[in-house]
Amino acid sequence: MTAHGSTGTALIETLKARLGEAYVLTATSDIDAHLTEARGLYRGEALAVVRPKDREEVAFVLQECAKAGVPVVPQGGNTGLVGGGVPYGGVVLSLTRLDRIREIDPVNATMTVEAGCILKTVQDAAGEAGYLFPLSLASEGSCRIGGNLATNAGGTAVLRYGNMRDLTLGLEVVLADGRIWDGLKGLRKDNTGYDLKDLFIGSEGTLGIITAAVLKLFPKPHARVTAFIGCASPYDALKVFQRLREAAGDQLTAFEYMPEFGIEIVLKHMPGSVRPLAEKHNSYALIELSSPQKDADLQSQLEAVLGEAFEEGLVQDAVLGSSEAQSQALWGLREHLSEVQRMEGGSIKHDVAVPVSRVAEFIDVATKACEVEMPGVRVCAFGHFGDGNIHFNLSQPVGMDKAKYLSEWERFSRIVHDIVHDMNGSISAEHGIGLIKRDELVHYKDPVALDLMHSLKRALDPQNILNPGKVVAVGENLPSAFPKVG
Amino acid sequence: MTAHGSTGTALIETLKARLGEAYVLTATSDIDAHLTEARGLYRGEALAVVRPKDREEVAFVLQECAKAGVPVVPQGGNTGLVGGGVPYGGVVLSLTRLDRIREIDPVNATMTVEAGCILKTVQDAAGEAGYLFPLSLASEGSCRIGGNLATNAGGTAVLRYGNMRDLTLGLEVVLADGRIWDGLKGLRKDNTGYDLKDLFIGSEGTLGIITAAVLKLFPKPHARVTAFIGCASPYDALKVFQRLREAAGDQLTAFEYMPEFGIEIVLKHMPGSVRPLAEKHNSYALIELSSPQKDADLQSQLEAVLGEAFEEGLVQDAVLGSSEAQSQALWGLREHLSEVQRMEGGSIKHDVAVPVSRVAEFIDVATKACEVEMPGVRVCAFGHFGDGNIHFNLSQPVGMDKAKYLSEWERFSRIVHDIVHDMNGSISAEHGIGLIKRDELVHYKDPVALDLMHSLKRALDPQNILNPGKVVAVGENLPSAFPKVG
């Protein structure tokens, strides 16, 4: 709280006068939850947490902060996993009061929502209008659309529907100087100049503050079938994926990978969960086919492909979840996998992607490299196999000191990210860069690309007041990127 | 040829020394075809046409032009419709020698191609590898991938597969100063910083020179059914579209609109073409359903929806093209519509989009407005109805002087674009801005968006040497935007 002393005090008074005392919070107890992030890896500080009610108030906050030279750190549900919402001085701009669904246009198959809408609320509103809004991720009950946009969120439906970028047609953004760009168009085609929308999506609040968006809606799936297969290796799983993609096309809506270790810890920690196949296998995949057609015969399609793969030994065993209850039980195994890792001690996490053609090789090579590096480490590589996106997490050896284990984070990251990099992959598939990967990005990103990013940052935020220190490292006294653990 | 006199001569010599005499053309007969565009609406001038063979030579050309302060105008197949490739001084950078397919990765379902590849070549190579590259447009036999990328090309498959932006995973770009950005990743998910790819796609050569791209491939459709329907109005056609989208989802791969006038002129000018329905109707739609599943029963699906719509009077008549030959005959009506307009005298053209929910209203309102403005004008509103994208073309009244008619271009554009703008639409859906709509863009675009575009242009091309005078109006002595007609 050392910086911006008297300037800060004057700014707070100005903001209170416009937003109301109740919406400019400074008491420690009021702002405490906004200074940390989900995993407790970082703890920041802030002059205040401001809670504007609409885009005009957001614009006012930005104007005043720009005048005062005070940083602005936007927050939605504060569920991010890369420290992108942690403030290091300045003002936290909470967007939770901008939570209106402004419009649903069923014929255009779009909805216009404000940044503070909870993802689940948006999914439900789409459902009530007879449509599907497909973005689906673990924190959907508390994350907000603005955060989904700022991080170009992914999740389990990307294989079929794309990530947040692909689900967005238009944006409304407040710029660093407080001007409002109204790009809320619901057009499928628009070639009138540079693609501003995609510049802000995924920029993690460092180029502008997204206040609303026009989202795409899709026909609801009326038929669905789920399967759980066991394979001898990720290589076999990849061959099965390829055949399903060719046969089912866009009816293939999920192909999620899990290792035997993942199944083991779900069974151990989740009461009521049941091993889906009789025997243990090296690799598992949760497969879903769906269609808007009520009478689509997805089950025969899936059985045909899996039957053939079984004959050839690519699939060792399989079970079909044809009822909704069976389907949910199978999905449950996948969905609980994130949380149960916490119960196995320290976990060093990586959110990486490689070309789909190399995803099996990546799992294989990276697993062996980590096991050699630290005998006893338990690799939990799982996730969106069909997108080439693996959550490559490493549970600590049984009995090791947790803090000591977590102090190896940087060393393991180098090993895993080097392998990813060699495979022309990405060190952040869906979580973003934020703080935790800012310096890793400098290490791995093409220098020309980094320089372009800096040019864009300077062009759109010349004062460096939008979420400074995140994504691109500009200026001095940057907050430390690697989490303080132990 | 007045500008860059001695500088120009020295530059040409430098380029010849590196690229070879044969690839730096200056004779009028050699460069003439590069100074005009498809419709003959503009004629420019250039110091030379250079034909580098690879990205390193492109980089060299950019470095030298940047040093000399000489503009660079990139060209692919030079098939653009907005004057975006017409040079006004400087050097034309022809990318046709960069025509290698660098890689096809069947498991990743991607191909890496150079900017100079002809679209048809790319489609064919994808086909031989067992995949579909879906971009499809009238000039596919001569347009080049670089131009498709630079203009974010659309066409008839956007409804199902998206436009060029959606079909692209990675890019290689030479920047204004000659540095090369290698962003050729074939990743489905990559959240490592700002979205540079989409900044260059659709920027019409004004921010960088695209030299290669990683493109998405799709499973080939193995089942396909086509229908041609007649409706009493575009409003009824819209209701049919909505039902098909809900029932068939992504199996609905085309919904192309044609008016009775369009059918009339195709029948008149294309020998062998046959009226597909017994009676005349106000509005027609060409519908296609397709699926990668060999045994998908698309015909019953389509018949069910159309049968119900017929019962309710939304469809007045329909014919199904179940054989490949019938299907091709129906597509032929749509595909010939662009060329036959030329045979009906002067045509004032607009490439616009509105939200799909307003596409019928747009056709209705804009048609009436133009008919009131000039009795006898013949409205040919057709195209990608399911994307909300209409080619709103106006054939001259019979017997009117062509030049006199075309001199009304600006007046009609104002009428049509005002209606589009009021409906929150786009004055350029798929052709781009180039020269022809540069000043219209200033008239209609949100001033904040325009200002952002200028900031980006300054950041990436501070010397304003990349395709100057196109898309954004920077500097003085700009070439005139409206075509000189008559």
Short mmCIF file of N, CA, C and O in Angstrom, two decimals, chain A residues 34-39 41-44 72-89 91-93 147 150-151 202-206 209 431-438 457 465-472 479-481:
data_model
loop_
_atom_site.label_atom_id
_atom_site.label_comp_id
_atom_site.label_asym_id
_atom_site.label_seq_id
_atom_site.Cartn_x
_atom_site.Cartn_y
_atom_site.Cartn_z
N HIS A 34 -10.14 -10.76 -2.52
CA HIS A 34 -9.73 -10.33 -3.86
C HIS A 34 -8.20 -10.27 -4.02
O HIS A 34 -7.71 -9.98 -5.10
N LEU A 35 -7.49 -10.48 -2.92
CA LEU A 35 -6.02 -10.35 -2.97
C LEU A 35 -5.31 -11.68 -3.23
O LEU A 35 -4.11 -11.71 -3.46
N THR A 36 -6.08 -12.76 -3.17
CA THR A 36 -5.47 -14.07 -3.36
C THR A 36 -6.15 -14.76 -4.55
O THR A 36 -7.06 -14.21 -5.14
N GLU A 37 -5.65 -15.98 -4.86
CA GLU A 37 -6.30 -16.73 -5.93
C GLU A 37 -6.59 -18.15 -5.48
O GLU A 37 -6.19 -18.55 -4.37
N ALA A 38 -7.29 -18.87 -6.37
CA ALA A 38 -7.89 -20.14 -6.00
C ALA A 38 -6.96 -21.11 -5.26
O ALA A 38 -7.36 -21.75 -4.30
N ARG A 39 -5.72 -21.21 -5.72
CA ARG A 39 -4.84 -22.21 -5.14
C ARG A 39 -4.00 -21.71 -3.98
O ARG A 39 -3.18 -22.44 -3.43
N LEU A 41 -1.57 -19.60 -4.17
CA LEU A 41 -0.15 -19.52 -4.54
C LEU A 41 0.40 -18.09 -4.47
O LEU A 41 1.60 -17.90 -4.39
N TYR A 42 -0.51 -17.10 -4.55
CA TYR A 42 -0.05 -15.70 -4.54
C TYR A 42 -0.89 -14.91 -3.54
O TYR A 42 -2.05 -15.25 -3.31
N ARG A 43 -0.32 -13.86 -3.03
CA ARG A 43 -1.09 -12.92 -2.23
C ARG A 43 -0.62 -11.51 -2.60
O ARG A 43 0.55 -11.18 -2.49
N GLY A 44 -1.57 -10.69 -3.08
CA GLY A 44 -1.21 -9.34 -3.51
C GLY A 44 -1.71 -8.29 -2.55
O GLY A 44 -1.98 -8.56 -1.38
N VAL A 72 -5.16 -0.96 -12.80
CA VAL A 72 -6.49 -1.55 -12.67
C VAL A 72 -6.37 -3.05 -12.94
O VAL A 72 -5.87 -3.44 -14.00
N VAL A 73 -6.81 -3.84 -11.99
CA VAL A 73 -6.76 -5.30 -12.15
C VAL A 73 -8.19 -5.83 -12.19
O VAL A 73 -8.88 -5.81 -11.17
N PRO A 74 -8.65 -6.28 -13.36
CA PRO A 74 -10.03 -6.76 -13.44
C PRO A 74 -10.19 -8.14 -12.80
O PRO A 74 -9.29 -8.98 -12.88
N GLN A 75 -11.35 -8.36 -12.19
CA GLN A 75 -11.69 -9.67 -11.64
C GLN A 75 -13.14 -10.02 -11.96
O GLN A 75 -14.01 -9.17 -11.90
N GLY A 76 -13.35 -11.28 -12.29
CA GLY A 76 -14.71 -11.81 -12.42
C GLY A 76 -14.97 -12.70 -11.23
O GLY A 76 -15.06 -12.23 -10.10
N GLY A 77 -15.03 -14.00 -11.44
CA GLY A 77 -15.25 -14.93 -10.34
C GLY A 77 -13.98 -15.25 -9.57
O GLY A 77 -14.01 -15.95 -8.56
N ASN A 78 -12.86 -14.72 -10.03
CA ASN A 78 -11.55 -14.95 -9.39
C ASN A 78 -11.25 -16.44 -9.25
O ASN A 78 -10.77 -16.90 -8.22
N THR A 79 -11.55 -17.19 -10.30
CA THR A 79 -11.31 -18.64 -10.28
C THR A 79 -10.10 -19.04 -11.13
O THR A 79 -9.84 -20.22 -11.31
N GLY A 80 -9.41 -18.07 -11.67
CA GLY A 80 -8.28 -18.34 -12.58
C GLY A 80 -7.18 -19.15 -11.92
O GLY A 80 -7.04 -19.15 -10.69
N LEU A 81 -6.40 -19.83 -12.73
CA LEU A 81 -5.39 -20.77 -12.22
C LEU A 81 -3.96 -20.31 -12.49
O LEU A 81 -3.02 -21.07 -12.31
N VAL A 82 -3.78 -19.07 -12.98
CA VAL A 82 -2.43 -18.62 -13.31
C VAL A 82 -2.06 -17.30 -12.62
O VAL A 82 -1.10 -16.64 -13.01
N GLY A 83 -2.82 -16.93 -11.61
CA GLY A 83 -2.51 -15.70 -10.87
C GLY A 83 -2.81 -14.42 -11.64
O GLY A 83 -2.34 -13.34 -11.26
N GLY A 84 -3.59 -14.53 -12.71
CA GLY A 84 -3.87 -13.38 -13.56
C GLY A 84 -4.70 -12.30 -12.89
O GLY A 84 -4.65 -11.14 -13.31
N GLY A 85 -5.43 -12.63 -11.85
CA GLY A 85 -6.30 -11.66 -11.19
C GLY A 85 -5.75 -11.10 -9.90
O GLY A 85 -6.42 -10.32 -9.22
N VAL A 86 -4.52 -11.48 -9.55
CA VAL A 86 -3.94 -11.02 -8.28
C VAL A 86 -3.40 -9.60 -8.45
O VAL A 86 -2.60 -9.35 -9.34
N PRO A 87 -3.86 -8.65 -7.62
CA PRO A 87 -3.39 -7.26 -7.75
C PRO A 87 -2.07 -7.04 -7.01
O PRO A 87 -1.85 -7.60 -5.94
N TYR A 88 -1.21 -6.23 -7.62
CA TYR A 88 0.00 -5.79 -6.91
C TYR A 88 -0.03 -4.27 -6.87
O TYR A 88 0.60 -3.60 -7.68
N GLY A 89 -0.84 -3.76 -5.96
CA GLY A 89 -1.11 -2.33 -5.92
C GLY A 89 -2.24 -1.97 -6.86
O GLY A 89 -2.74 -2.83 -7.60
N VAL A 91 -6.05 -0.71 -8.16
CA VAL A 91 -7.46 -0.91 -7.87
C VAL A 91 -7.92 -2.23 -8.50
O VAL A 91 -7.61 -2.49 -9.65
N VAL A 92 -8.62 -3.04 -7.71
CA VAL A 92 -9.26 -4.23 -8.27
C VAL A 92 -10.63 -3.81 -8.81
O VAL A 92 -11.42 -3.21 -8.10
N LEU A 93 -10.86 -4.10 -10.09
CA LEU A 93 -12.13 -3.77 -10.72
C LEU A 93 -12.96 -5.04 -10.80
O LEU A 93 -12.72 -5.90 -11.65
N GLY A 147 -14.26 -13.37 -17.32
CA GLY A 147 -13.03 -14.13 -17.11
C GLY A 147 -12.85 -15.21 -18.17
O GLY A 147 -11.74 -15.45 -18.64
N ALA A 150 -11.58 -13.27 -21.08
CA ALA A 150 -10.23 -12.74 -20.87
C ALA A 150 -9.18 -13.84 -20.96
O ALA A 150 -8.03 -13.58 -21.33
N THR A 151 -9.57 -15.08 -20.64
CA THR A 151 -8.60 -16.18 -20.68
C THR A 151 -8.85 -17.12 -21.86
O THR A 151 -8.20 -18.15 -21.96
N GLY A 202 -8.65 -13.40 -24.59
CA GLY A 202 -7.40 -14.07 -24.25
C GLY A 202 -6.29 -13.11 -23.82
O GLY A 202 -5.17 -13.55 -23.57
N SER A 203 -6.57 -11.81 -23.72
CA SER A 203 -5.51 -10.88 -23.34
C SER A 203 -5.45 -10.65 -21.83
O SER A 203 -4.68 -9.84 -21.34
N GLU A 204 -6.29 -11.37 -21.10
CA GLU A 204 -6.23 -11.42 -19.63
C GLU A 204 -6.26 -10.03 -18.98
O GLU A 204 -5.55 -9.78 -18.01
N GLY A 205 -7.08 -9.16 -19.55
CA GLY A 205 -7.27 -7.85 -18.93
C GLY A 205 -6.10 -6.90 -19.11
O GLY A 205 -6.06 -5.84 -18.48
N THR A 206 -5.16 -7.23 -19.98
CA THR A 206 -3.98 -6.37 -20.13
C THR A 206 -4.11 -5.38 -21.29
O THR A 206 -3.26 -4.51 -21.46
N ILE A 209 -10.84 -3.76 -20.84
CA ILE A 209 -11.74 -4.44 -19.90
C ILE A 209 -13.01 -4.82 -20.66
O ILE A 209 -13.79 -3.96 -21.08
N HIS A 431 -5.36 -22.29 -19.79
CA HIS A 431 -5.44 -21.51 -18.55
C HIS A 431 -4.90 -20.09 -18.70
O HIS A 431 -5.23 -19.23 -17.90
N GLY A 432 -4.10 -19.85 -19.71
CA GLY A 432 -3.52 -18.52 -19.88
C GLY A 432 -2.12 -18.41 -19.31
O GLY A 432 -1.54 -19.40 -18.86
N ILE A 433 -1.61 -17.20 -19.32
CA ILE A 433 -0.24 -16.93 -18.88
C ILE A 433 -0.23 -16.30 -17.49
O ILE A 433 0.47 -16.78 -16.60
N GLY A 434 -1.05 -15.27 -17.32
CA GLY A 434 -1.16 -14.60 -16.01
C GLY A 434 0.21 -14.25 -15.47
O GLY A 434 1.08 -13.69 -16.16
N LEU A 435 0.41 -14.63 -14.21
CA LEU A 435 1.68 -14.35 -13.55
C LEU A 435 2.57 -15.60 -13.59
O LEU A 435 3.77 -15.52 -13.85
N ILE A 436 1.93 -16.75 -13.40
CA ILE A 436 2.71 -17.97 -13.16
C ILE A 436 3.55 -18.39 -14.38
O ILE A 436 4.59 -19.01 -14.22
N LYS A 437 3.09 -18.03 -15.59
CA LYS A 437 3.85 -18.43 -16.78
C LYS A 437 4.45 -17.25 -17.53
O LYS A 437 4.92 -17.42 -18.65
N ARG A 438 4.42 -16.08 -16.92
CA ARG A 438 4.93 -14.90 -17.61
C ARG A 438 6.40 -15.05 -17.99
O ARG A 438 6.79 -14.76 -19.13
N LYS A 457 0.80 -4.10 -26.66
CA LYS A 457 0.58 -3.60 -25.30
C LYS A 457 0.84 -2.09 -25.25
O LYS A 457 0.03 -1.34 -24.69
N ILE A 465 -1.22 0.48 -17.33
CA ILE A 465 -2.03 0.43 -16.11
C ILE A 465 -3.03 -0.73 -16.11
O ILE A 465 -3.68 -0.99 -15.12
N LEU A 466 -3.16 -1.43 -17.23
CA LEU A 466 -4.11 -2.55 -17.28
C LEU A 466 -3.43 -3.84 -16.86
O LEU A 466 -2.60 -4.38 -17.58
N ASN A 467 -3.80 -4.33 -15.70
CA ASN A 467 -3.27 -5.59 -15.16
C ASN A 467 -1.76 -5.71 -15.37
O ASN A 467 -1.27 -6.70 -15.93
N PRO A 468 -1.01 -4.72 -14.88
CA PRO A 468 0.44 -4.70 -15.16
C PRO A 468 1.16 -5.91 -14.55
O PRO A 468 0.75 -6.43 -13.51
N GLY A 469 2.20 -6.32 -15.24
CA GLY A 469 3.01 -7.44 -14.73
C GLY A 469 2.47 -8.80 -15.12
O GLY A 469 3.09 -9.82 -14.83
N LYS A 470 1.32 -8.82 -15.81
CA LYS A 470 0.73 -10.09 -16.25
C LYS A 470 0.94 -10.24 -17.76
O LYS A 470 0.95 -9.26 -18.49
N VAL A 471 1.07 -11.47 -18.19
CA VAL A 471 1.19 -11.86 -19.60
C VAL A 471 2.50 -11.34 -20.20
O VAL A 471 3.37 -12.10 -20.57
N VAL A 472 2.62 -10.01 -20.34
CA VAL A 472 3.87 -9.43 -20.84
C VAL A 472 4.57 -8.70 -19.70
O VAL A 472 3.93 -8.02 -18.91
N PRO A 479 6.08 -8.07 -10.11
CA PRO A 479 5.88 -9.11 -9.10
C PRO A 479 6.53 -10.41 -9.57
O PRO A 479 6.57 -10.69 -10.77
N SER A 480 7.01 -11.17 -8.65
CA SER A 480 7.67 -12.44 -8.98
C SER A 480 6.68 -13.41 -9.60
O SER A 480 5.53 -13.52 -9.16
N ALA A 481 7.11 -14.10 -10.65
CA ALA A 481 6.19 -14.96 -11.39
C ALA A 481 6.00 -16.31 -10.73
O ALA A 481 4.88 -16.76 -10.54
#
